[in-house]
Amino acid sequence: MSPESTVSSGSFDINKMEMSEVIRMYSRSSYQHPLFDPLQDGKAKEHRRDDAASPISNSDSTLGILQDLGFSQSNIDSEGFGKKLPLWSQIIDNYGDRPVVLGLERCQAYRETVPVAKRIVGLAGLFSSGTNVMHHLLLNNCKPPEGGQKPQRSFQWQVPWGKHHPADTRMKYAARDREFLNQTAVLPVVTVRHPITWLNALCRHGYSLHWDHNPDLCDATLRLDQAVHAKFGYTNQSIVYDSLIDVWKDWNLAYFQQRKYPLLMTRLEDIVYHPKQVVEEVCHCIGGKLHSDRPFSVFVSSMNDGKGHGEHRSSGLLSTFVKFAKPMKELSDKFSNDDWDIVKTVLQDDSHLLSSLNYRMPKG
């Protein structure tokens, strides 16, 4: 009998857990989050495999990564992207040379505490942050651990308290048709998007976020001087944020600073540029592994596929692959002076959220 099948308790009692928690990020340099105690015993660490730890490429061509994901040169050319592919150096300038998965050191505690048959991954993230893409990747590429549940049950498209709802709704609310799930047994996987591209996307399609702005004038102003009223399904009352960039910061920071239960945070950009490595890490966290009997399946339709995502959508993976590599300075230069000043002011005190995610912000 494997060690993972000998867990005696069927419940996940966070109040009885004692675990060292460290956030590692896989970039050129590691960062120690101040809210987490460093592991003193190296044996307790969750180790990343050598192939996943290596930098993306020494070559400045991105054709190889697309070919690894199943795209041929003729596919790329027929879609009109042959001459538009970004260089690796452009991607590194924006996001660093390696994918980021925060919270891997808590995976061992999750596996030791939650029985194999009860392990569930649930997606969480702000609007337009890649939750549906991540769900597709896990559902089609991760084989749950032996004795675990079927993929459709193991990989939930949202955490039971609602994927867009703030972190503090956990254990206080159950989304419709998710009341049957044991919330304490769910491993949240939170997807995050770079604030610069997220602000642009939300200005054009705000989902349940409402503020005084014109979606047709986003290139002129995001109106970050306006308060945002967020309508989440768990309450009839709006949550009011000081601005749209405050929504990004406050919502993500709540999960980032969470210490009471295991969770993972991933970047949407890594789902685009390093999907296999990211999925492998998440899959391993619950004791699973990638399917070895079939090719890795990527998400090739809209990156925001699903109901309620509006018409301002990407045409697919290739389009997103190109779009996300645009220099951040080029995007931020379109912000009005007032908007950019607000972004800098809000994010200058983000409790190391940006640096831990290895998100680079343009200077100026």
PDB file of C-alpha atoms in Angstrom, residues 221-342:
ATOM      1  CA  THR A 221      -8.041  56.699 -20.404  1.00  0.00           C
ATOM      2  CA  LEU A 222      -8.880  53.771 -18.144  1.00  0.00           C
ATOM      3  CA  ARG A 223     -10.466  56.156 -15.641  1.00  0.00           C
ATOM      4  CA  LEU A 224      -8.486  54.746 -12.744  1.00  0.00           C
ATOM      5  CA  ASP A 225      -9.565  57.749 -10.732  1.00  0.00           C
ATOM      6  CA  GLN A 226     -13.034  56.200 -10.429  1.00  0.00           C
ATOM      7  CA  ALA A 227     -14.230  53.792  -7.746  1.00  0.00           C
ATOM      8  CA  VAL A 228     -15.188  50.308  -8.965  1.00  0.00           C
ATOM      9  CA  HIS A 229     -18.338  48.534  -7.826  1.00  0.00           C
ATOM     10  CA  ALA A 230     -17.873  44.763  -8.005  1.00  0.00           C
ATOM     11  CA  LYS A 231     -20.974  42.598  -8.163  1.00  0.00           C
ATOM     12  CA  PHE A 232     -20.070  39.126  -6.973  1.00  0.00           C
ATOM     13  CA  GLY A 233     -22.706  36.413  -6.869  1.00  0.00           C
ATOM     14  CA  TYR A 234     -22.360  35.561  -3.199  1.00  0.00           C
ATOM     15  CA  THR A 235     -23.909  38.848  -2.064  1.00  0.00           C
ATOM     16  CA  ASN A 236     -26.500  41.299  -3.291  1.00  0.00           C
ATOM     17  CA  GLN A 237     -24.283  44.144  -2.162  1.00  0.00           C
ATOM     18  CA  SER A 238     -21.500  45.597  -4.280  1.00  0.00           C
ATOM     19  CA  ILE A 239     -17.935  45.562  -3.007  1.00  0.00           C
ATOM     20  CA  VAL A 240     -16.410  48.963  -3.634  1.00  0.00           C
ATOM     21  CA  TYR A 241     -12.737  49.288  -4.591  1.00  0.00           C
ATOM     22  CA  ASP A 242     -10.867  52.569  -4.907  1.00  0.00           C
ATOM     23  CA  SER A 243      -9.985  51.860  -8.551  1.00  0.00           C
ATOM     24  CA  LEU A 244      -9.565  49.093 -11.120  1.00  0.00           C
ATOM     25  CA  ILE A 245      -5.903  48.589 -10.228  1.00  0.00           C
ATOM     26  CA  ASP A 246      -6.970  48.267  -6.581  1.00  0.00           C
ATOM     27  CA  VAL A 247      -9.229  45.391  -7.644  1.00  0.00           C
ATOM     28  CA  TRP A 248      -6.211  43.584  -9.151  1.00  0.00           C
ATOM     29  CA  LYS A 249      -4.034  44.225  -6.125  1.00  0.00           C
ATOM     30  CA  ASP A 250      -6.536  43.560  -3.320  1.00  0.00           C
ATOM     31  CA  TRP A 251      -8.110  40.474  -4.878  1.00  0.00           C
ATOM     32  CA  ASN A 252      -4.821  38.738  -5.713  1.00  0.00           C
ATOM     33  CA  LEU A 253      -3.109  39.845  -2.523  1.00  0.00           C
ATOM     34  CA  ALA A 254      -5.767  38.138  -0.397  1.00  0.00           C
ATOM     35  CA  TYR A 255      -4.839  34.762  -1.879  1.00  0.00           C
ATOM     36  CA  PHE A 256      -1.126  35.579  -1.931  1.00  0.00           C
ATOM     37  CA  GLN A 257      -1.073  36.240   1.807  1.00  0.00           C
ATOM     38  CA  GLN A 258      -3.195  33.217   2.677  1.00  0.00           C
ATOM     39  CA  ARG A 259      -1.464  30.975   5.223  1.00  0.00           C
ATOM     40  CA  LYS A 260      -4.252  28.785   6.597  1.00  0.00           C
ATOM     41  CA  TYR A 261      -4.488  26.261   3.774  1.00  0.00           C
ATOM     42  CA  PRO A 262      -2.417  25.073   0.777  1.00  0.00           C
ATOM     43  CA  LEU A 263      -2.915  26.782  -2.558  1.00  0.00           C
ATOM     44  CA  LEU A 264      -0.981  27.427  -5.747  1.00  0.00           C
ATOM     45  CA  MET A 265      -0.667  30.637  -7.739  1.00  0.00           C
ATOM     46  CA  THR A 266       0.216  30.524 -11.431  1.00  0.00           C
ATOM     47  CA  ARG A 267       0.589  33.160 -14.132  1.00  0.00           C
ATOM     48  CA  LEU A 268      -1.596  33.244 -17.225  1.00  0.00           C
ATOM     49  CA  GLU A 269       1.482  34.065 -19.290  1.00  0.00           C
ATOM     50  CA  ASP A 270       3.164  30.828 -18.205  1.00  0.00           C
ATOM     51  CA  ILE A 271       0.051  28.906 -19.241  1.00  0.00           C
ATOM     52  CA  VAL A 272       0.693  30.369 -22.698  1.00  0.00           C
ATOM     53  CA  TYR A 273       4.494  30.015 -22.894  1.00  0.00           C
ATOM     54  CA  HIS A 274       5.159  27.057 -20.536  1.00  0.00           C
ATOM     55  CA  PRO A 275       1.884  25.110 -20.338  1.00  0.00           C
ATOM     56  CA  LYS A 276       3.384  21.645 -19.970  1.00  0.00           C
ATOM     57  CA  GLN A 277       5.728  22.644 -17.151  1.00  0.00           C
ATOM     58  CA  VAL A 278       3.022  24.461 -15.202  1.00  0.00           C
ATOM     59  CA  VAL A 279       0.460  21.675 -15.598  1.00  0.00           C
ATOM     60  CA  GLU A 280       3.054  19.097 -14.543  1.00  0.00           C
ATOM     61  CA  GLU A 281       3.738  20.993 -11.319  1.00  0.00           C
ATOM     62  CA  VAL A 282       0.052  21.339 -10.451  1.00  0.00           C
ATOM     63  CA  CYS A 283      -0.619  17.729 -11.358  1.00  0.00           C
ATOM     64  CA  HIS A 284       2.283  16.504  -9.216  1.00  0.00           C
ATOM     65  CA  CYS A 285       1.019  18.581  -6.302  1.00  0.00           C
ATOM     66  CA  ILE A 286      -2.024  16.331  -5.870  1.00  0.00           C
ATOM     67  CA  GLY A 287      -0.012  13.173  -6.576  1.00  0.00           C
ATOM     68  CA  GLY A 288      -0.874  12.859 -10.260  1.00  0.00           C
ATOM     69  CA  LYS A 289       1.227  12.853 -13.392  1.00  0.00           C
ATOM     70  CA  LEU A 290       0.964  13.832 -17.046  1.00  0.00           C
ATOM     71  CA  HIS A 291      -0.548  11.309 -19.425  1.00  0.00           C
ATOM     72  CA  SER A 292       2.241   9.334 -21.064  1.00  0.00           C
ATOM     73  CA  ASP A 293       0.080   7.645 -23.703  1.00  0.00           C
ATOM     74  CA  ARG A 294      -0.915  10.757 -25.644  1.00  0.00           C
ATOM     75  CA  PRO A 295       0.498  14.120 -26.721  1.00  0.00           C
ATOM     76  CA  PHE A 296       0.129  17.140 -24.484  1.00  0.00           C
ATOM     77  CA  SER A 297      -3.084  18.967 -25.418  1.00  0.00           C
ATOM     78  CA  VAL A 298      -3.028  22.757 -25.611  1.00  0.00           C
ATOM     79  CA  PHE A 299      -5.914  25.204 -25.605  1.00  0.00           C
ATOM     80  CA  VAL A 300      -6.141  26.630 -29.111  1.00  0.00           C
ATOM     81  CA  SER A 301      -9.455  28.533 -29.105  1.00  0.00           C
ATOM     82  CA  SER A 302     -10.161  31.765 -27.240  1.00  0.00           C
ATOM     83  CA  MET A 303      -8.125  32.261 -24.076  1.00  0.00           C
ATOM     84  CA  ASN A 304     -11.339  33.496 -22.453  1.00  0.00           C
ATOM     85  CA  ASP A 305     -13.596  30.733 -23.710  1.00  0.00           C
ATOM     86  CA  GLY A 306     -16.859  30.314 -21.885  1.00  0.00           C
ATOM     87  CA  LYS A 307     -20.110  32.147 -21.258  1.00  0.00           C
ATOM     88  CA  GLY A 308     -20.076  35.781 -20.235  1.00  0.00           C
ATOM     89  CA  HIS A 309     -16.729  36.679 -21.762  1.00  0.00           C
ATOM     90  CA  GLY A 310     -17.965  39.204 -24.281  1.00  0.00           C
ATOM     91  CA  GLU A 311     -16.800  39.821 -27.829  1.00  0.00           C
ATOM     92  CA  HIS A 312     -13.399  41.372 -27.115  1.00  0.00           C
ATOM     93  CA  ARG A 313     -11.597  38.035 -27.216  1.00  0.00           C
ATOM     94  CA  SER A 314      -8.378  36.611 -28.559  1.00  0.00           C
ATOM     95  CA  SER A 315      -8.612  34.410 -31.658  1.00  0.00           C
ATOM     96  CA  GLY A 316      -6.551  31.674 -30.054  1.00  0.00           C
ATOM     97  CA  LEU A 317      -3.253  30.550 -28.644  1.00  0.00           C
ATOM     98  CA  LEU A 318      -1.129  31.895 -31.504  1.00  0.00           C
ATOM     99  CA  SER A 319      -2.701  35.338 -31.233  1.00  0.00           C
ATOM    100  CA  THR A 320      -2.181  35.373 -27.458  1.00  0.00           C
ATOM    101  CA  PHE A 321       1.365  34.059 -27.879  1.00  0.00           C
ATOM    102  CA  VAL A 322       2.168  37.132 -29.958  1.00  0.00           C
ATOM    103  CA  LYS A 323       0.089  39.646 -27.993  1.00  0.00           C
ATOM    104  CA  PHE A 324       1.538  38.885 -24.564  1.00  0.00           C
ATOM    105  CA  ALA A 325       5.086  39.416 -25.839  1.00  0.00           C
ATOM    106  CA  LYS A 326       4.520  43.059 -26.696  1.00  0.00           C
ATOM    107  CA  PRO A 327       6.841  45.278 -24.646  1.00  0.00           C
ATOM    108  CA  MET A 328       5.143  46.442 -21.455  1.00  0.00           C
ATOM    109  CA  LYS A 329       6.563  49.929 -22.019  1.00  0.00           C
ATOM    110  CA  GLU A 330       4.696  50.083 -25.308  1.00  0.00           C
ATOM    111  CA  LEU A 331       1.456  49.263 -23.498  1.00  0.00           C
ATOM    112  CA  SER A 332       2.010  51.516 -20.503  1.00  0.00           C
ATOM    113  CA  ASP A 333       2.918  54.471 -22.737  1.00  0.00           C
ATOM    114  CA  LYS A 334      -0.714  54.473 -23.882  1.00  0.00           C
ATOM    115  CA  PHE A 335      -1.901  55.124 -20.331  1.00  0.00           C
ATOM    116  CA  SER A 336      -2.797  58.681 -19.486  1.00  0.00           C
ATOM    117  CA  ASN A 337      -0.436  60.385 -17.052  1.00  0.00           C
ATOM    118  CA  ASP A 338      -3.103  60.317 -14.355  1.00  0.00           C
ATOM    119  CA  ASP A 339      -3.798  56.610 -14.845  1.00  0.00           C
ATOM    120  CA  TRP A 340      -0.114  55.684 -14.782  1.00  0.00           C
ATOM    121  CA  ASP A 341       0.492  57.712 -11.628  1.00  0.00           C
ATOM    122  CA  ILE A 342      -2.323  55.812  -9.908  1.00  0.00           C
TER     123      ILE A 342
END
